[in-house]
Short mmCIF file of C-alpha atoms and ligand atoms in Angstrom, two decimals:
data_model
loop_
_atom_site.label_atom_id
_atom_site.label_comp_id
_atom_site.label_asym_id
_atom_site.label_seq_id
_atom_site.Cartn_x
_atom_site.Cartn_y
_atom_site.Cartn_z
CA MET A 1438 34.36 -98.81 20.59
CA SER A 1439 31.36 -98.81 22.82
CA ALA A 1440 27.64 -98.64 21.94
CA TYR A 1441 25.47 -95.13 20.82
CA ASP A 1442 24.33 -94.24 24.31
CA PRO A 1443 21.00 -92.50 24.05
CA GLY A 1444 21.40 -90.69 27.27
CA ASN A 1445 24.47 -88.17 25.57
CA ILE A 1446 23.59 -84.57 25.98
CA PHE A 1447 22.92 -84.05 22.20
CA ALA A 1448 20.16 -86.98 22.40
CA LYS A 1449 18.85 -85.00 25.22
CA ILE A 1450 18.60 -81.66 23.00
CA LEU A 1451 17.02 -83.87 20.13
CA ARG A 1452 14.46 -85.04 22.48
CA GLY A 1453 13.87 -81.34 23.78
CA GLU A 1454 14.81 -82.67 27.25
CA ILE A 1455 17.35 -79.85 27.59
CA PRO A 1456 17.37 -76.62 25.62
CA SER A 1457 19.57 -75.22 22.80
CA HIS A 1458 19.93 -72.08 20.37
CA LYS A 1459 18.38 -73.76 17.63
CA VAL A 1460 19.59 -72.23 14.29
CA TYR A 1461 18.48 -74.73 11.49
CA GLU A 1462 16.42 -78.01 11.35
CA ASP A 1463 15.03 -80.15 8.77
CA GLU A 1464 13.78 -84.30 8.61
CA HIS A 1465 17.21 -85.68 9.38
CA THR A 1466 19.43 -82.85 11.30
CA LEU A 1467 19.67 -79.79 13.54
CA ALA A 1468 22.26 -76.94 13.94
CA PHE A 1469 22.47 -75.42 17.02
CA MET A 1470 25.07 -73.15 19.15
CA ASP A 1471 28.22 -74.50 20.90
CA VAL A 1472 27.95 -73.35 24.50
CA MET A 1473 31.56 -73.47 24.73
CA PRO A 1474 32.59 -71.60 21.73
CA GLN A 1475 36.04 -71.54 20.13
CA GLY A 1476 35.14 -68.25 18.52
CA PRO A 1477 32.38 -66.04 17.74
CA GLY A 1478 29.60 -67.99 15.66
CA HIS A 1479 30.80 -71.67 16.73
CA THR A 1480 27.86 -73.63 15.87
CA LEU A 1481 27.61 -77.60 15.84
CA VAL A 1482 25.52 -79.60 13.14
CA ILE A 1483 24.36 -83.14 14.17
CA PRO A 1484 22.26 -85.71 12.23
CA LYS A 1485 18.96 -86.44 14.05
CA ALA A 1486 19.54 -90.47 13.27
CA PRO A 1487 21.93 -92.20 16.22
CA SER A 1488 25.84 -92.62 15.68
CA ARG A 1489 28.46 -92.08 18.40
CA ASN A 1490 30.87 -90.48 15.16
CA ILE A 1491 31.67 -91.10 12.12
CA LEU A 1492 33.28 -94.27 12.68
CA ASP A 1493 29.87 -96.27 13.00
CA ALA A 1494 27.58 -93.64 11.44
CA ASP A 1495 25.64 -95.21 8.16
CA PRO A 1496 26.61 -93.49 4.94
CA GLU A 1497 23.36 -92.24 4.21
CA THR A 1498 23.41 -90.29 7.44
CA LEU A 1499 26.69 -88.93 6.36
CA SER A 1500 24.96 -88.06 2.89
CA ARG A 1501 22.11 -85.91 4.44
CA VAL A 1502 24.30 -84.25 7.13
CA ILE A 1503 26.72 -83.20 4.97
CA PRO A 1504 24.98 -80.85 2.84
CA VAL A 1505 23.67 -78.86 5.90
CA VAL A 1506 27.51 -78.83 6.99
CA GLN A 1507 28.07 -76.72 3.68
CA LYS A 1508 24.72 -74.88 4.23
CA VAL A 1509 25.82 -73.75 7.70
CA ALA A 1510 29.49 -73.03 7.05
CA VAL A 1511 28.39 -70.76 4.38
CA ALA A 1512 26.08 -68.85 6.50
CA ALA A 1513 28.26 -68.84 9.62
CA LYS A 1514 30.84 -67.07 7.29
CA GLU A 1515 28.21 -64.46 5.77
CA ALA A 1516 26.79 -63.86 9.39
CA PHE A 1517 30.05 -63.29 11.31
CA GLU A 1518 31.64 -61.54 8.26
CA ALA A 1519 34.66 -64.10 8.86
CA ASP A 1520 37.35 -65.02 6.25
CA GLY A 1521 37.28 -68.44 6.65
CA VAL A 1522 35.57 -71.40 8.47
CA THR A 1523 37.01 -74.31 10.11
CA VAL A 1524 34.75 -77.56 10.04
CA ILE A 1525 36.33 -79.74 12.83
CA GLN A 1526 34.63 -83.52 13.39
CA PHE A 1527 36.10 -85.50 16.64
CA ASN A 1528 36.08 -89.37 16.94
CA GLU A 1529 36.38 -91.32 20.40
CA PRO A 1530 38.20 -89.99 23.35
CA ALA A 1531 41.95 -90.02 21.91
CA ALA A 1532 40.93 -87.83 18.97
CA GLY A 1533 39.40 -85.12 21.49
CA GLN A 1534 35.45 -85.98 21.24
CA SER A 1535 33.61 -85.48 24.70
CA VAL A 1536 30.10 -85.71 23.40
CA TYR A 1537 29.46 -89.09 21.84
CA HIS A 1538 27.12 -88.44 19.08
CA LEU A 1539 28.16 -87.51 15.85
CA HIS A 1540 28.80 -83.77 15.53
CA PHE A 1541 30.52 -81.41 13.39
CA HIS A 1542 32.08 -77.85 14.27
CA ILE A 1543 31.54 -74.72 12.12
CA ILE A 1544 33.87 -72.12 13.36
CA PRO A 1545 33.89 -69.08 11.48
CA ARG A 1546 37.83 -67.65 11.04
CA PHE A 1547 39.16 -64.37 11.59
CA GLU A 1548 43.02 -63.69 9.55
CA GLY A 1549 45.62 -63.79 12.30
CA VAL A 1550 43.06 -64.77 15.27
CA PRO A 1551 43.84 -68.28 16.80
CA ILE A 1552 41.00 -70.49 17.84
CA LYS A 1553 40.37 -70.70 21.63
CA ARG A 1554 40.69 -74.25 23.66
CA HIS A 1555 38.07 -77.10 22.58
CA ALA A 1556 35.29 -77.35 25.04
CA GLY A 1557 36.88 -74.47 27.37
CA ALA A 1558 34.75 -71.65 28.86
CA MET A 1559 31.12 -71.46 28.71
CA GLU A 1560 29.34 -68.48 26.90
CA ASP A 1561 26.95 -66.08 27.95
CA GLN A 1562 23.33 -66.85 26.99
CA ASP A 1563 22.90 -63.43 26.25
CA VAL A 1564 25.85 -63.92 23.43
CA LEU A 1565 24.60 -67.49 22.25
CA THR A 1566 21.21 -65.85 21.82
CA ALA A 1567 22.43 -62.81 19.76
CA ASN A 1568 24.67 -65.00 17.66
CA ALA A 1569 22.16 -67.80 17.18
CA GLN A 1570 19.55 -64.91 15.48
CA LYS A 1571 22.96 -63.65 13.38
CA MET A 1572 22.92 -67.49 12.01
CA ARG A 1573 19.04 -67.42 11.89
CA ASP A 1574 19.41 -64.29 9.32
CA ALA A 1575 21.71 -65.59 7.15
CA LEU A 1576 20.15 -68.76 6.74
CA ALA A 1577 17.37 -67.14 5.93
CA GLY A 1578 18.68 -64.81 3.60
P1 DGP B 1786 33.55 -82.60 20.96
O1 DGP B 1786 32.76 -84.21 21.60
O2 DGP B 1786 34.94 -82.96 21.63
O3 DGP B 1786 33.72 -82.34 19.90
O4 DGP B 1786 33.00 -81.70 21.71
C1 DGP B 1786 31.48 -81.40 21.98
C2 DGP B 1786 31.45 -80.01 21.93
O5 DGP B 1786 29.91 -79.62 22.42
C3 DGP B 1786 32.07 -79.23 22.84
O6 DGP B 1786 32.47 -78.08 21.93
C4 DGP B 1786 31.39 -78.25 23.86
C5 DGP B 1786 29.84 -78.59 23.29
N1 DGP B 1786 29.15 -78.85 24.10
C6 DGP B 1786 28.94 -79.41 25.49
N2 DGP B 1786 27.98 -79.28 26.10
C7 DGP B 1786 26.83 -79.10 25.17
C8 DGP B 1786 25.48 -78.61 25.47
O7 DGP B 1786 24.99 -79.11 26.65
N3 DGP B 1786 25.00 -78.10 24.86
C9 DGP B 1786 25.54 -77.41 23.58
N4 DGP B 1786 25.44 -76.22 22.65
N5 DGP B 1786 27.16 -77.58 23.44
C10 DGP B 1786 27.26 -78.32 24.30
#
């Protein structure tokens, strides 16, 4: 497995070098909207500590990020009045990973509605802005 590359896109988001629609942040964790959502409200949760994926992550990092994954999943279900929530996490190219900083996908789900293709089309910025606000409202409530 390759070493962690600090030039990856999520590391740039963490350093504030590129913009994102942030919905939650604490000392160890950041959550923001996925720009290629597989459904409305698709949110990513990442630890601030560097690791490529779950295979090289420090267990302490995992113990800090999972409660936030839960918090964001609960908020996403509420914010989008979803019937369920899919949580996905990919490790290495063979598994579908394309950004090499550990992240968890939180995708609100609706009865009978399939999710869209992984890392497919870019969403409109206005839609991401509105959905991020819905998430922030649910997280605050
Ligand atoms: P994966 O590494 O396969 O789990 O997928 C990476 C996800 O990150 C994919 O759903 C698309 C999303 N993504 C890619 N580039 C950016 C970006 O610059 N900003 C945001 N917010 N999401 C991104």
